Amino acid sequence: MKLEVLHVSKRFGQHLALDQISFTLNGNPLVALLGPSGSGKTTLLRVLAGLETPDHGEVRFDGEDIRRLQTRQRGIGFVFQHYALFRHMTISENIAFGLEVKPATLRPHPTEIQRRVHALLRLVHLDWLADRYPDELSGGQRQRAALARALAVEPRILMLDEPFGALDSTVRKELRRELRRLHDAAGITSLFVTHDVEEACEIADQIILLHQGRIVQMGTPQELWTQPVSPFVFRFLGGFSLIPAIRRNGVWIAGDPFPSQRQAEGWTLAHVRPWDLLPAKPQENALTACVESLQTVGPRLRLRLHLPNSHIRLHAEWPTIPGPFAPPTPGTTVCVRPVRLWVFPTTPA
Amino acid sequence: MRPNPPSQSVIPGFRPALTWALLYQAVVVLLPLSTMAIMAFRIPLAQFLHELQSPRLLAACRLSFGLSTLAAFLCTLVGGVTAWTLARIPFFGRRILDAFIDLPFALPTAVAGLALTALYAPQGMIGRLLAPFGIRVAYAPPGILLAMIFVSFPFAVRTLQPVIEEIPREMEEAAILLGSPPWTTFRRVLFPPLRPALATAFGLSLARSLGEYGSIIFIAGNMPFKTEIAPLLIVTRLEQYDYTGALALAVILLIPSFLILMAIHRLRTLRSL
Amino acid sequence: MTEPPAVRRLLIALTFFLVSVLLLLPLAAVLIEAFRDGFTPWFRAIRDEETRQALRLSVLLTLCAVPLGALFGISAAWCLSKFQIPGESFLHSLLDLPLAVSPVVIGMALVLTWGPHSPLGRHGTILFAFPGMLLAVLFVTFPYVARELIPVMAIQGTEEEEAAALSGAGFLCILRRITLPNAKWALLHGLILSTARSLGEFGAVSVVSGHIRGHTITLPLLVEMFYNEYRLRDAFAVASLLTLTALLTLTAKTTLLRLSQRRTAALTCRKNPL
């Protein structure tokens, strides 16, 4: 289906929650609405679902303004952050609800409803819990039940508000893959809200990154990592350090922390990822840094460094494979070389 | 986290507090109640049964139980509508209306009785309008019903209002997004969780209506066999030093009160599970 | 909110109608009747010797009953919310008792216990005198403070009290400096409720008072007495006085609710009707 969002703005009192949001989705992608808390991602999802009315702009499903459609015709499956299962109904009653409340002409026969409920329960691996009440289920099971309920009405678009927010990390990872599987099985557009970069990158086809009510970048996870449009995008995706850099022959290379007058024009602080700051032999384009501390985390060695006689601190992450360098100890100095530097037009120093 | 038992707690003051609370409760509440219970048990069964057959007592009980059941039903209905509106619909004047809900509690029942009588007596402000149609409110059962609804109204509203307010908004939105029309949403999603609260409201209203005395004696007219309620008959018998008769009637009034208390208690523990 | 606009308007209209007819009209009726002949007769009725005696008795009863009830409420709430004790749920139910039992039956229990025929009442004048009436008021008001305090004190948990006890504070010190300041809105609310009930109690007090003119007549009983003697103007004057205290109670309650919501202290102010 085609989802068009045109210049949507929404204000809550003094707070501008959404500021001129526009984007279009085609085909049936799995899309993550990513952003820090307060960036407007949940508000955007609620506007798309018709739960909030935007102050300006419109939302179109397959070319039709959703305000012209009745809730039922919109074809939205929505999974709430805390699932919002009906507490007085069993799991199968919850799933059947959306089918039972259809107008008589569209409502499937009761045996057909039962069949579909069972099929959905099997799909989310909950068939053995059909007659339990939501209160008797674990968080992950409730999440699956809510998914099944949202899918029961055969929606055109599935929306999930922080679907894994209330779950512990093991269940989270398992359900992520589950969501990907269900999305592929249902063959519909899905949108989910998250503040977790890893989650978004792992399962989404497309990421819409929001900040202060605006879309700062939209693209595949790969595009966000390789072509961040602003320091915000770069910083939001993962760890980084700021490193002095100078421009030489049109490329940025690591430079002296204290530029002389002559060099100042081509001098800046560049962003560098920890895993791009590799051990090196003393040479040009390498920096000497003191080791403050280091930890081994699985296959990685994490180092906190600082440049001598300055306040510039660096984070580096090296693989712990045996190499030409002996692991450093705190207090000693090492030589590091940034293999890739990111310089944005307006990097704040 | 649950608090510790007193023997394991570092918090002081359990003994003096418990001693004072129990002493107070013993003298003020348990002593009179147990005296009454002992005296009730001392009445020979034959005499007790004989008392129960008194036509005046039967008439008073029929009136009290019939009207208070009806009053509790109406009160739950009317209180439910009011609580729903106050809890969910924003409108001009809501805060003021909300504050006035507690009026029947703050207003002494004698004043309420006097006021209702002034309004609904045949010469009263409303009674005058109803009289030409042959409708008698004061000095007749409808007046008693009105007084009962008046005094139990805040109980019904205040029992239901917080429960209605706490219906999660997400649950309602989920139903709407699943395509449920408003009336179905109410009937199948919003209403069922309210049932325990409705039962509590009904029970509290029933207990309050059954026991109410102050406001009713003004408006009832107090004609034996016609508009004499059970609590009034207790007072009459006490004034005649007919303690056996009064006790028999008190037992009949107490049984439903205790049953209601137990039912409400059970509903409360069920809900907290 | 799902209600269609038409349903909303209907509900609002219905609520306005119900509250006006059921609650506001009687309130207006008392005030209109009381001041129908102007201020002078009203003033005369208020300054009547019998009214003044009744007022004095009502105030005295309230002044005795409310502090005693508050002390009980605080102690009971302390035991039930800061400790885990057996029979907790039974004690909770006991607090609902005066709500479910007819005040007349309460009065009768007192008559049977303290009356001239009982072993306890034989020696002194308890019934048909001030002590009996006080006992009646204590009975009907005993749950109010406790019922307000318990939920608030239970939600606040025991950590602050434990911290205070570990730093060496005694019972009264913890109560005065930690627990009650945390629960002050609930306490105030409970006090307002029990004051209102003490001033207005009719059924239980009526049974134990004996209706001795000038001695055991409280304001609500005076309303009935005047009414029975066909002194309607005086009855309404006294009733209007009580109505004013009721309005004062409502104002205090609403103000308290607003203040406590601002301070996010008490959650239950509105949840318990009494």
Tab-separated table of N, CA, C and O in Angstrom, chain A residues 9-68:
chain	number	residue	atom	x	y	z
A	9	SER	N	1.643	18.730	11.161
A	9	SER	CA	2.131	19.409	12.363
A	9	SER	C	1.155	19.179	13.493
A	9	SER	O	-0.049	19.073	13.271
A	10	LYS	N	1.685	19.087	14.687
A	10	LYS	CA	0.816	18.917	15.857
A	10	LYS	C	1.447	19.641	17.031
A	10	LYS	O	2.634	19.478	17.312
A	11	ARG	N	0.638	20.448	17.702
A	11	ARG	CA	1.147	21.219	18.820
A	11	ARG	C	0.383	20.828	20.083
A	11	ARG	O	-0.839	20.670	20.055
A	12	PHE	N	1.108	20.617	21.188
A	12	PHE	CA	0.455	20.410	22.491
A	12	PHE	C	0.808	21.608	23.352
A	12	PHE	O	1.920	21.698	23.872
A	13	GLY	N	-0.132	22.555	23.488
A	13	GLY	CA	0.171	23.749	24.281
A	13	GLY	C	1.341	24.501	23.669
A	13	GLY	O	1.322	24.871	22.500
A	14	GLN	N	2.392	24.685	24.463
A	14	GLN	CA	3.570	25.402	23.974
A	14	GLN	C	4.480	24.505	23.149
A	14	GLN	O	5.340	24.983	22.425
A	15	HIS	N	4.276	23.202	23.297
A	15	HIS	CA	5.237	22.254	22.753
A	15	HIS	C	4.849	21.848	21.333
A	15	HIS	O	3.747	21.343	21.104
A	16	LEU	N	5.753	22.076	20.382
A	16	LEU	CA	5.504	21.671	19.002
A	16	LEU	C	5.980	20.230	18.857
A	16	LEU	O	7.168	19.955	18.754
A	17	ALA	N	5.026	19.287	18.891
A	17	ALA	CA	5.412	17.873	18.904
A	17	ALA	C	5.799	17.385	17.516
A	17	ALA	O	6.717	16.580	17.371
A	18	LEU	N	5.100	17.855	16.489
A	18	LEU	CA	5.417	17.466	15.119
A	18	LEU	C	5.497	18.726	14.280
A	18	LEU	O	4.608	19.573	14.356
A	19	ASP	N	6.566	18.843	13.479
A	19	ASP	CA	6.798	20.081	12.743
A	19	ASP	C	6.971	19.750	11.256
A	19	ASP	O	8.037	19.329	10.844
A	20	GLN	N	5.891	19.911	10.517
A	20	GLN	CA	5.976	19.759	9.051
A	20	GLN	C	6.574	18.417	8.636
A	20	GLN	O	7.555	18.351	7.906
A	21	ILE	N	5.945	17.337	9.104
A	21	ILE	CA	6.437	16.010	8.752
A	21	ILE	C	5.872	15.595	7.394
A	21	ILE	O	4.662	15.660	7.190
A	22	SER	N	6.738	15.204	6.480
A	22	SER	CA	6.279	14.688	5.190
A	22	SER	C	7.133	13.494	4.807
A	22	SER	O	8.356	13.554	4.921
A	23	PHE	N	6.481	12.420	4.374
A	23	PHE	CA	7.224	11.313	3.770
A	23	PHE	C	6.245	10.406	3.049
A	23	PHE	O	5.031	10.511	3.229
A	24	THR	N	6.765	9.537	2.227
A	24	THR	CA	5.925	8.601	1.493
A	24	THR	C	6.526	7.211	1.615
A	24	THR	O	7.743	7.056	1.566
A	25	LEU	N	5.663	6.231	1.811
A	25	LEU	CA	6.123	4.846	1.847
A	25	LEU	C	5.431	4.076	0.744
A	25	LEU	O	4.220	4.201	0.556
A	26	ASN	N	6.162	3.289	0.016
A	26	ASN	CA	5.600	2.463	-1.035
A	26	ASN	C	5.953	1.015	-0.792
A	26	ASN	O	6.945	0.717	-0.140
A	27	GLY	N	5.157	0.130	-1.391
A	27	GLY	CA	5.417	-1.284	-1.182
A	27	GLY	C	5.048	-1.662	0.242
A	27	GLY	O	4.230	-0.998	0.868
A	28	ASN	N	5.639	-2.709	0.762
A	28	ASN	CA	5.281	-3.138	2.113
A	28	ASN	C	6.499	-3.231	3.012
A	28	ASN	O	6.878	-4.316	3.453
A	29	PRO	N	7.134	-2.099	3.286
A	29	PRO	CA	8.351	-2.165	4.086
A	29	PRO	C	8.050	-2.285	5.581
A	29	PRO	O	6.935	-2.032	6.026
A	30	LEU	N	9.060	-2.706	6.329
A	30	LEU	CA	9.009	-2.645	7.793
A	30	LEU	C	9.818	-1.411	8.187
A	30	LEU	O	11.015	-1.332	7.908
A	31	VAL	N	9.118	-0.433	8.778
A	31	VAL	CA	9.732	0.867	8.990
A	31	VAL	C	9.867	1.146	10.475
A	31	VAL	O	8.939	0.896	11.240
A	32	ALA	N	11.023	1.642	10.876
A	32	ALA	CA	11.212	2.032	12.277
A	32	ALA	C	11.123	3.543	12.392
A	32	ALA	O	11.733	4.262	11.602
A	33	LEU	N	10.318	4.022	13.350
A	33	LEU	CA	10.325	5.442	13.691
A	33	LEU	C	11.276	5.575	14.865
A	33	LEU	O	10.956	5.186	15.983
A	34	LEU	N	12.459	6.101	14.591
A	34	LEU	CA	13.514	6.103	15.596
A	34	LEU	C	13.743	7.525	16.079
A	34	LEU	O	13.610	8.476	15.309
A	35	GLY	N	14.089	7.655	17.349
A	35	GLY	CA	14.399	8.986	17.850
A	35	GLY	C	14.541	8.971	19.349
A	35	GLY	O	14.075	8.035	20.013
A	36	PRO	N	15.177	9.985	19.909
A	36	PRO	CA	15.284	10.051	21.369
A	36	PRO	C	13.910	10.353	21.965
A	36	PRO	O	12.988	10.711	21.244
A	37	SER	N	13.758	10.193	23.285
A	37	SER	CA	12.433	10.435	23.853
A	37	SER	C	12.096	11.915	23.715
A	37	SER	O	12.964	12.780	23.828
A	38	GLY	N	10.821	12.165	23.418
A	38	GLY	CA	10.390	13.540	23.200
A	38	GLY	C	10.609	14.017	21.781
A	38	GLY	O	10.404	15.186	21.492
A	39	SER	N	11.007	13.113	20.884
A	39	SER	CA	11.255	13.552	19.522
A	39	SER	C	9.983	13.568	18.694
A	39	SER	O	9.989	14.032	17.570
A	40	GLY	N	8.883	13.048	19.240
A	40	GLY	CA	7.605	13.106	18.538
A	40	GLY	C	7.245	11.827	17.821
A	40	GLY	O	6.263	11.777	17.096
A	41	LYS	N	8.018	10.743	18.064
A	41	LYS	CA	7.767	9.537	17.281
A	41	LYS	C	6.442	8.872	17.646
A	41	LYS	O	5.707	8.446	16.760
A	42	THR	N	6.129	8.828	18.948
A	42	THR	CA	4.848	8.232	19.331
A	42	THR	C	3.682	9.095	18.853
A	42	THR	O	2.667	8.582	18.378
A	43	THR	N	3.833	10.426	18.957
A	43	THR	CA	2.787	11.314	18.471
A	43	THR	C	2.546	11.084	16.980
A	43	THR	O	1.406	11.016	16.525
A	44	LEU	N	3.643	10.938	16.221
A	44	LEU	CA	3.507	10.703	14.784
A	44	LEU	C	2.730	9.423	14.527
A	44	LEU	O	1.809	9.385	13.711
A	45	LEU	N	3.059	8.369	15.277
A	45	LEU	CA	2.364	7.097	15.081
A	45	LEU	C	0.869	7.248	15.395
A	45	LEU	O	0.027	6.732	14.668
A	46	ARG	N	0.567	7.993	16.482
A	46	ARG	CA	-0.842	8.170	16.853
A	46	ARG	C	-1.587	9.003	15.817
A	46	ARG	O	-2.777	8.786	15.583
A	47	VAL	N	-0.894	9.966	15.218
A	47	VAL	CA	-1.529	10.748	14.153
A	47	VAL	C	-1.803	9.845	12.954
A	47	VAL	O	-2.886	9.870	12.367
A	48	LEU	N	-0.837	9.000	12.603
A	48	LEU	CA	-1.019	8.102	11.463
A	48	LEU	C	-2.178	7.142	11.698
A	48	LEU	O	-2.899	6.780	10.782
A	49	ALA	N	-2.367	6.745	12.965
A	49	ALA	CA	-3.447	5.818	13.284
A	49	ALA	C	-4.788	6.534	13.407
A	49	ALA	O	-5.813	5.890	13.552
A	50	GLY	N	-4.769	7.859	13.381
A	50	GLY	CA	-6.011	8.600	13.533
A	50	GLY	C	-6.413	8.780	14.985
A	50	GLY	O	-7.522	9.209	15.278
A	51	LEU	N	-5.517	8.446	15.926
A	51	LEU	CA	-5.842	8.617	17.345
A	51	LEU	C	-5.671	10.070	17.762
A	51	LEU	O	-6.244	10.525	18.743
A	52	GLU	N	-4.824	10.810	17.027
A	52	GLU	CA	-4.698	12.250	17.249
A	52	GLU	C	-4.986	12.912	15.905
A	52	GLU	O	-4.639	12.375	14.861
A	53	THR	N	-5.621	14.075	15.983
A	53	THR	CA	-5.862	14.808	14.747
A	53	THR	C	-4.755	15.837	14.593
A	53	THR	O	-4.499	16.600	15.516
A	54	PRO	N	-4.073	15.869	13.445
A	54	PRO	CA	-3.011	16.862	13.286
A	54	PRO	C	-3.607	18.268	13.158
A	54	PRO	O	-4.736	18.428	12.698
A	55	ASP	N	-2.835	19.284	13.579
A	55	ASP	CA	-3.294	20.662	13.428
A	55	ASP	C	-3.261	21.063	11.955
A	55	ASP	O	-4.105	21.794	11.473
A	56	HIS	N	-2.219	20.609	11.259
A	56	HIS	CA	-2.105	20.885	9.829
A	56	HIS	C	-1.703	19.609	9.124
A	56	HIS	O	-1.177	18.697	9.745
A	57	GLY	N	-1.908	19.583	7.830
A	57	GLY	CA	-1.421	18.480	7.030
A	57	GLY	C	-2.403	17.338	6.964
A	57	GLY	O	-3.434	17.353	7.635
A	58	GLU	N	-2.076	16.364	6.130
A	58	GLU	CA	-2.957	15.211	6.044
A	58	GLU	C	-2.190	13.906	5.862
A	58	GLU	O	-1.009	13.908	5.512
A	59	VAL	N	-2.909	12.824	6.143
A	59	VAL	CA	-2.347	11.488	6.021
A	59	VAL	C	-3.199	10.752	5.011
A	59	VAL	O	-4.427	10.800	5.084
A	60	ARG	N	-2.554	10.137	4.035
A	60	ARG	CA	-3.324	9.439	2.994
A	60	ARG	C	-2.918	7.985	2.927
A	60	ARG	O	-1.738	7.663	2.903
A	61	PHE	N	-3.920	7.108	2.917
A	61	PHE	CA	-3.696	5.687	2.676
A	61	PHE	C	-4.146	5.408	1.250
A	61	PHE	O	-5.310	5.625	0.931
A	62	ASP	N	-3.257	4.942	0.398
A	62	ASP	CA	-3.591	4.679	-1.000
A	62	ASP	C	-4.311	5.864	-1.628
A	62	ASP	O	-5.335	5.707	-2.305
A	63	GLY	N	-3.837	7.050	-1.329
A	63	GLY	CA	-4.391	8.238	-1.964
A	63	GLY	C	-5.610	8.825	-1.283
A	63	GLY	O	-6.082	9.898	-1.648
A	64	GLU	N	-6.154	8.128	-0.264
A	64	GLU	CA	-7.356	8.642	0.383
A	64	GLU	C	-7.021	9.263	1.738
A	64	GLU	O	-6.320	8.646	2.543
A	65	ASP	N	-7.544	10.446	1.982
A	65	ASP	CA	-7.364	11.113	3.270
A	65	ASP	C	-8.040	10.277	4.363
A	65	ASP	O	-9.226	9.973	4.262
A	66	ILE	N	-7.283	9.918	5.410
A	66	ILE	CA	-7.879	9.000	6.403
A	66	ILE	C	-9.034	9.628	7.165
A	66	ILE	O	-9.863	8.939	7.709
A	67	ARG	N	-9.078	10.962	7.179
A	67	ARG	CA	-10.209	11.572	7.889
A	67	ARG	C	-11.533	11.284	7.191
A	67	ARG	O	-12.593	11.374	7.778
A	68	ARG	N	-11.446	10.938	5.889
A	68	ARG	CA	-12.677	10.625	5.156
A	68	ARG	C	-13.102	9.189	5.381
A	68	ARG	O	-14.204	8.812	5.042
